Coordinates of C-alpha atoms in Angstrom, one line a residue:
X536 CA 5.8 -14.0 9.9
X537 CA 7.0 -11.3 7.6
X538 CA 7.2 -7.9 9.3
X539 CA 4.3 -5.6 8.0
X540 CA 4.4 -3.0 10.8
X541 CA 5.9 -0.5 8.4
X542 CA 3.1 -0.8 5.9
X543 CA 0.1 1.5 5.6
X544 CA -3.5 0.5 5.8
X545 CA -5.4 0.5 2.4
X546 CA -8.4 -1.1 0.9
X547 CA -7.3 -4.4 -0.5
X548 CA -9.3 -6.8 -2.6
X549 CA -8.7 -10.2 -4.2
X550 CA -10.7 -12.4 -6.5
X551 CA -9.8 -16.0 -7.0
X552 CA -11.3 -18.9 -8.9
X553 CA -11.4 -22.7 -8.9
X554 CA -12.9 -25.1 -11.4
X555 CA -14.7 -28.4 -10.5
X556 CA -14.9 -30.6 -13.5
X557 CA -17.5 -33.4 -13.3
X558 CA -17.8 -36.4 -15.5
X559 CA -21.5 -36.3 -16.5
X560 CA -24.4 -34.0 -17.2
X561 CA -26.4 -35.9 -14.6
X562 CA -24.1 -34.6 -11.9
X563 CA -24.6 -31.1 -13.0
X564 CA -28.4 -31.6 -13.0
X565 CA -28.3 -33.1 -9.5
X566 CA -26.4 -30.0 -8.2
X567 CA -28.7 -27.5 -9.9
X568 CA -31.9 -29.3 -8.9
X569 CA -30.6 -29.9 -5.3
X570 CA -30.8 -33.7 -5.6
X571 CA -27.4 -34.5 -4.1
X572 CA -27.8 -36.9 -1.1
X573 CA -25.4 -34.9 1.1
X574 CA -27.4 -31.7 0.7
X575 CA -27.4 -28.4 -1.1
X576 CA -23.9 -28.3 -2.7
X577 CA -23.8 -24.6 -3.5
X578 CA -24.8 -23.5 0.0
X579 CA -22.7 -26.0 1.9
X580 CA -19.7 -25.2 -0.2
X581 CA -20.2 -21.5 0.2
X582 CA -20.4 -21.8 4.0
X583 CA -17.2 -23.9 4.0
X584 CA -15.5 -21.2 1.8
X585 CA -16.5 -18.4 4.2
X586 CA -15.0 -20.3 7.2
X587 CA -11.9 -21.0 5.1
X588 CA -11.3 -17.3 4.3
X589 CA -11.7 -16.3 7.9
X590 CA -9.3 -19.0 9.2
X591 CA -6.6 -18.8 6.5
X592 CA -4.0 -17.7 9.1
X593 CA -4.6 -20.9 11.1
X594 CA -4.0 -23.1 8.0
X595 CA -1.2 -21.2 6.2
X596 CA 1.6 -20.5 8.7
X597 CA 2.9 -17.3 7.2
X598 CA -0.4 -15.6 6.7
X599 CA -1.3 -12.8 9.1
X600 CA -4.6 -12.7 11.0
X601 CA -6.5 -9.9 9.4
X602 CA -10.0 -8.4 9.5
X603 CA -12.0 -9.9 6.7
X604 CA -14.6 -7.3 5.9
X605 CA -16.3 -8.7 2.8
X606 CA -16.6 -12.1 1.1
X607 CA -18.8 -13.0 -1.8
X608 CA -19.1 -16.4 -3.6
X609 CA -20.4 -16.8 -7.1
X610 CA -20.9 -19.9 -9.3
X611 CA -21.0 -20.3 -13.0
X612 CA -21.8 -23.6 -14.9
X613 CA -20.2 -24.1 -18.2
X614 CA -20.9 -27.6 -19.6
X615 CA -19.4 -30.1 -17.2
X616 CA -17.5 -27.4 -15.3
X617 CA -18.6 -25.6 -12.1
X618 CA -16.6 -22.4 -12.0
X619 CA -16.2 -20.9 -8.5
X620 CA -15.4 -17.2 -8.0
X621 CA -14.7 -15.7 -4.6
X622 CA -14.0 -12.1 -3.7
X623 CA -12.5 -11.0 -0.5
X624 CA -12.0 -7.4 0.9
X625 CA -10.2 -5.9 3.8
X626 CA -8.9 -2.6 5.0
X627 CA -5.5 -3.6 6.3
X628 CA -1.7 -3.6 5.8
X629 CA -1.5 -6.8 3.8
X630 CA -3.4 -8.3 1.0
X631 CA -6.0 -11.1 0.9
X632 CA -4.9 -13.1 -2.2
X633 CA -4.1 -16.2 -0.2
X634 CA -7.4 -15.9 1.7
X635 CA -9.3 -15.8 -1.6
X636 CA -7.5 -18.7 -3.1
X637 CA -7.8 -20.7 0.2
X638 CA -11.6 -20.0 0.1
X639 CA -11.8 -21.1 -3.5
X640 CA -9.9 -24.3 -2.9
X641 CA -12.0 -25.3 0.1
X642 CA -15.2 -24.6 -1.8
X643 CA -13.9 -26.9 -4.5
X644 CA -12.9 -29.6 -2.0
X645 CA -16.3 -29.4 -0.4
X646 CA -18.0 -29.9 -3.7
X647 CA -15.7 -32.9 -4.4
X648 CA -16.6 -34.4 -1.0
X649 CA -20.4 -33.9 -1.6
X650 CA -20.4 -35.2 -5.1
X651 CA -18.0 -38.2 -4.9
X652 CA -20.8 -40.6 -3.9
X653 CA -22.5 -40.0 -7.3
X654 CA -19.6 -39.2 -9.5
X655 CA -16.1 -40.9 -9.4
X656 CA -14.6 -38.8 -12.1
X657 CA -14.4 -35.3 -10.5
X658 CA -11.3 -33.2 -11.0
X659 CA -10.4 -29.9 -9.3
X660 CA -8.2 -27.6 -11.4
X661 CA -7.1 -24.0 -12.1
X662 CA -7.2 -22.7 -8.6
X663 CA -5.7 -19.2 -8.9
X664 CA -5.9 -15.5 -8.5
X665 CA -8.0 -13.6 -11.0
X666 CA -7.3 -10.1 -9.9
X667 CA -6.1 -8.0 -6.9
X668 CA -6.1 -4.4 -5.9
X669 CA -4.5 -2.3 -3.1
X670 CA -1.0 -2.1 -1.8
X671 CA 2.1 -0.8 -3.6
X672 CA 1.3 -2.6 -6.9
X673 CA -1.9 -0.7 -7.4
X674 CA -0.1 2.7 -7.1
X675 CA 3.1 2.0 -8.8
X676 CA 1.9 2.1 -12.4
X677 CA -0.1 5.3 -11.7
X678 CA 2.9 7.3 -10.9
X679 CA 4.6 9.4 -13.6
X680 CA 8.0 8.5 -14.8
X681 CA 11.4 10.2 -14.3
X682 CA 10.6 12.1 -11.1
X683 CA 13.8 13.9 -9.8
X684 CA 14.4 14.6 -6.2
X685 CA 16.8 16.5 -4.0
X686 CA 17.5 15.5 -0.3
X687 CA 18.8 18.1 2.1
X688 CA 19.9 17.1 5.6
X689 CA 19.5 20.0 8.1
X690 CA 21.8 19.5 11.1
X691 CA 24.4 21.5 12.9
X692 CA 26.2 18.5 14.3
X693 CA 26.3 16.5 11.0
X694 CA 27.4 19.5 9.0
X695 CA 30.4 19.9 11.4
X696 CA 31.2 16.2 11.1
X697 CA 30.4 15.4 14.7
X698 CA 27.6 12.9 13.8
X699 CA 27.0 10.7 10.8
X700 CA 23.9 11.2 8.7
X701 CA 21.6 8.2 8.6
X702 CA 18.1 9.8 8.1
X703 CA 19.0 11.3 4.8
X704 CA 20.4 8.1 3.5
X705 CA 17.2 6.3 4.5
X706 CA 15.3 8.8 2.5
X707 CA 17.6 8.4 -0.5
X708 CA 17.2 4.6 -0.4
X709 CA 13.4 4.8 -0.2
X710 CA 13.2 7.2 -3.2
X711 CA 15.4 4.9 -5.3
X712 CA 13.2 1.9 -4.3
X713 CA 10.2 3.7 -5.8
X714 CA 12.0 4.7 -9.0
X715 CA 12.7 8.3 -8.1
X716 CA 16.1 9.7 -9.4
X717 CA 18.0 11.5 -6.6
X718 CA 19.9 14.3 -8.2
X719 CA 21.3 15.9 -5.1
X720 CA 22.1 14.9 -1.5
X721 CA 23.7 17.4 0.8
X722 CA 24.1 18.4 4.4
X723 CA 23.6 22.0 5.7
X724 CA 23.5 23.6 9.2
X725 CA 20.2 24.6 10.9
X726 CA 20.3 28.1 9.4
X727 CA 17.0 29.5 8.3
X728 CA 18.2 31.4 5.2
X729 CA 20.3 28.5 4.0
X730 CA 17.3 26.2 4.2
X731 CA 15.1 28.6 2.4
X732 CA 17.7 29.2 -0.3
X733 CA 18.1 25.5 -0.9
X734 CA 14.4 25.1 -1.3
X735 CA 14.4 27.7 -4.1
X736 CA 17.5 26.3 -5.7
X737 CA 16.3 22.7 -5.8
X738 CA 12.8 23.4 -6.9
X739 CA 14.1 24.9 -10.1
X740 CA 15.4 21.5 -11.2
X741 CA 13.5 18.9 -9.2
X742 CA 9.9 17.9 -8.8
X743 CA 10.5 16.8 -5.2
X744 CA 12.6 18.3 -2.5
X745 CA 12.9 16.6 0.9
X746 CA 14.4 18.2 4.0
X747 CA 15.2 16.0 7.0
X748 CA 15.9 17.5 10.4
X749 CA 15.0 20.7 12.2
X750 CA 11.3 19.8 12.7
X751 CA 11.4 19.4 16.5
X752 CA 11.0 22.0 19.2
X753 CA 14.6 23.0 20.1
X754 CA 15.7 26.6 19.5
X755 CA 17.8 25.5 16.5
X756 CA 14.9 23.6 14.9
X757 CA 13.9 26.1 12.2
X758 CA 13.1 24.1 9.1
X759 CA 9.3 24.7 9.3
X760 CA 9.9 28.4 10.0
X761 CA 12.2 28.6 6.9
X762 CA 9.8 26.8 4.6
X763 CA 6.3 27.7 5.6
X764 CA 6.4 31.4 4.4
X765 CA 7.6 30.4 0.9
X766 CA 5.2 27.5 0.3
X767 CA 2.6 28.5 -2.2
X768 CA 0.1 25.9 -1.1
X769 CA 0.2 23.6 2.0
X770 CA -0.8 20.0 1.8
X771 CA -2.2 19.3 5.3
X772 CA -3.2 15.7 4.4
X773 CA 0.4 14.7 3.9
X774 CA 1.4 16.2 7.2
X775 CA -1.6 14.5 9.0
X776 CA -0.7 11.2 7.4
X777 CA 2.9 11.4 8.6
X778 CA 2.0 12.3 12.2
X779 CA -0.9 9.8 12.4
X780 CA 1.3 6.9 11.1
X781 CA 4.1 7.9 13.5
X782 CA 1.8 8.2 16.4
X783 CA 0.8 4.6 16.2
X784 CA 4.4 3.6 16.5
X785 CA 6.0 6.3 18.7
X786 CA 3.9 8.6 21.0
X787 CA 6.5 11.4 20.6
X788 CA 5.6 11.7 16.9
X789 CA 2.9 14.2 17.9
X790 CA 5.8 16.6 18.7
X791 CA 7.1 16.6 15.1
X792 CA 6.4 19.6 13.0
X793 CA 6.6 18.0 9.6
X794 CA 5.7 20.2 6.7
X795 CA 4.3 19.6 3.2
X796 CA 3.5 22.0 0.4
X797 CA 4.3 23.2 -3.1
X798 CA 6.5 25.7 -4.8
X799 CA 5.5 25.9 -8.4
X800 CA 5.1 22.4 -9.6
X801 CA 7.5 21.0 -7.0
X802 CA 6.6 19.3 -3.7
X803 CA 8.5 20.2 -0.6
X804 CA 8.5 17.8 2.4
X805 CA 10.2 18.5 5.7
X806 CA 10.6 15.3 7.7
X807 CA 12.0 14.5 11.1
X808 CA 15.8 14.2 11.5
X809 CA 15.9 10.9 13.5
X810 CA 16.6 7.8 11.5
X811 CA 13.3 6.1 12.6
X812 CA 11.3 9.3 12.2
X813 CA 12.5 9.7 8.6
X814 CA 11.9 6.1 7.8
X815 CA 8.5 6.0 9.3
X816 CA 7.5 9.3 7.6
X817 CA 8.6 7.9 4.2
X818 CA 6.7 4.6 4.9
X819 CA 3.6 6.7 5.8
X820 CA 3.3 8.5 2.4
X821 CA 5.2 6.5 -0.2
X822 CA 4.5 5.5 -2.9
X823 CA 1.1 7.1 -2.7
X824 CA 2.3 10.7 -2.5
X825 CA 3.9 10.4 -5.9
X826 CA 0.4 10.5 -7.4
X827 CA 0.4 14.2 -6.7
X828 CA 2.7 14.7 -9.7
X829 CA 0.1 13.3 -12.0
X830 CA -2.4 15.8 -10.7
X831 CA 0.1 18.7 -11.0
X832 CA 0.9 17.6 -14.6
X833 CA -2.7 17.5 -15.5
X834 CA -3.4 20.9 -13.9
X835 CA -0.8 22.4 -16.2
X836 CA -2.9 21.6 -19.2
X837 CA -6.2 23.1 -17.9
X838 CA -7.4 25.9 -20.1
X839 CA -7.2 29.4 -18.6
X840 CA -10.4 31.3 -18.7

């Protein structure tokens, strides 16, 4: 199955439909009046649909087992058509579109099976997704355009050419993936004043400045000490999200001193310097963190008084 370990858990919903077209009004009347010999069509089909949703991963090989936390089935009769709508919700790392469509298709097949003794002209059609929410697609269009970012790698060894930077490049790739323009990428030593000066320098031209490295507990790890005094407002929720996400993957994540806050209308993030730490931190908060720029932009237009 596709690897979803890097994804964050969000509320995800999907609504699917299927249409059962019968050949006579008498069939519709038999369904509505509960005169079908095999039993109550609506109720039997609903039960079949509920089982189908919960067991989608058994039927469809690439679907992940996931916690189905809500399922609702609705019917609508339009002439000779029985329209089936099914809504599925979960709080998980991957969506429930296939689960919803699987449920809709099994409901339709159950109706076909129950009605075929009294109607030989039944057709199932238009099984498909009506709508979905949650995951990256729900946040992408809500983010403002043309966000510019600077990435600063804080490392004595990398600045001296002893080691190669990988964490900063991971961050750059992730930003580009989410449509953020990276205007600057540079490496500096673990020097408090240099880190602080870079924060002021880059916030003049960029909405987002990400530092990577220097968030540990060694004597040379001074990135938090450099940034915390100059941040105008801390954003503890971002810091908590990064550590919480990392803790589920690597127990040592609790030792990271990641920092998030604002200088003017710019966001400052200080992330771990290890490649995995940087990647997991970015996975934890992107693209959702980009919504903050919409809030900051709106705040600029609030009347003063």
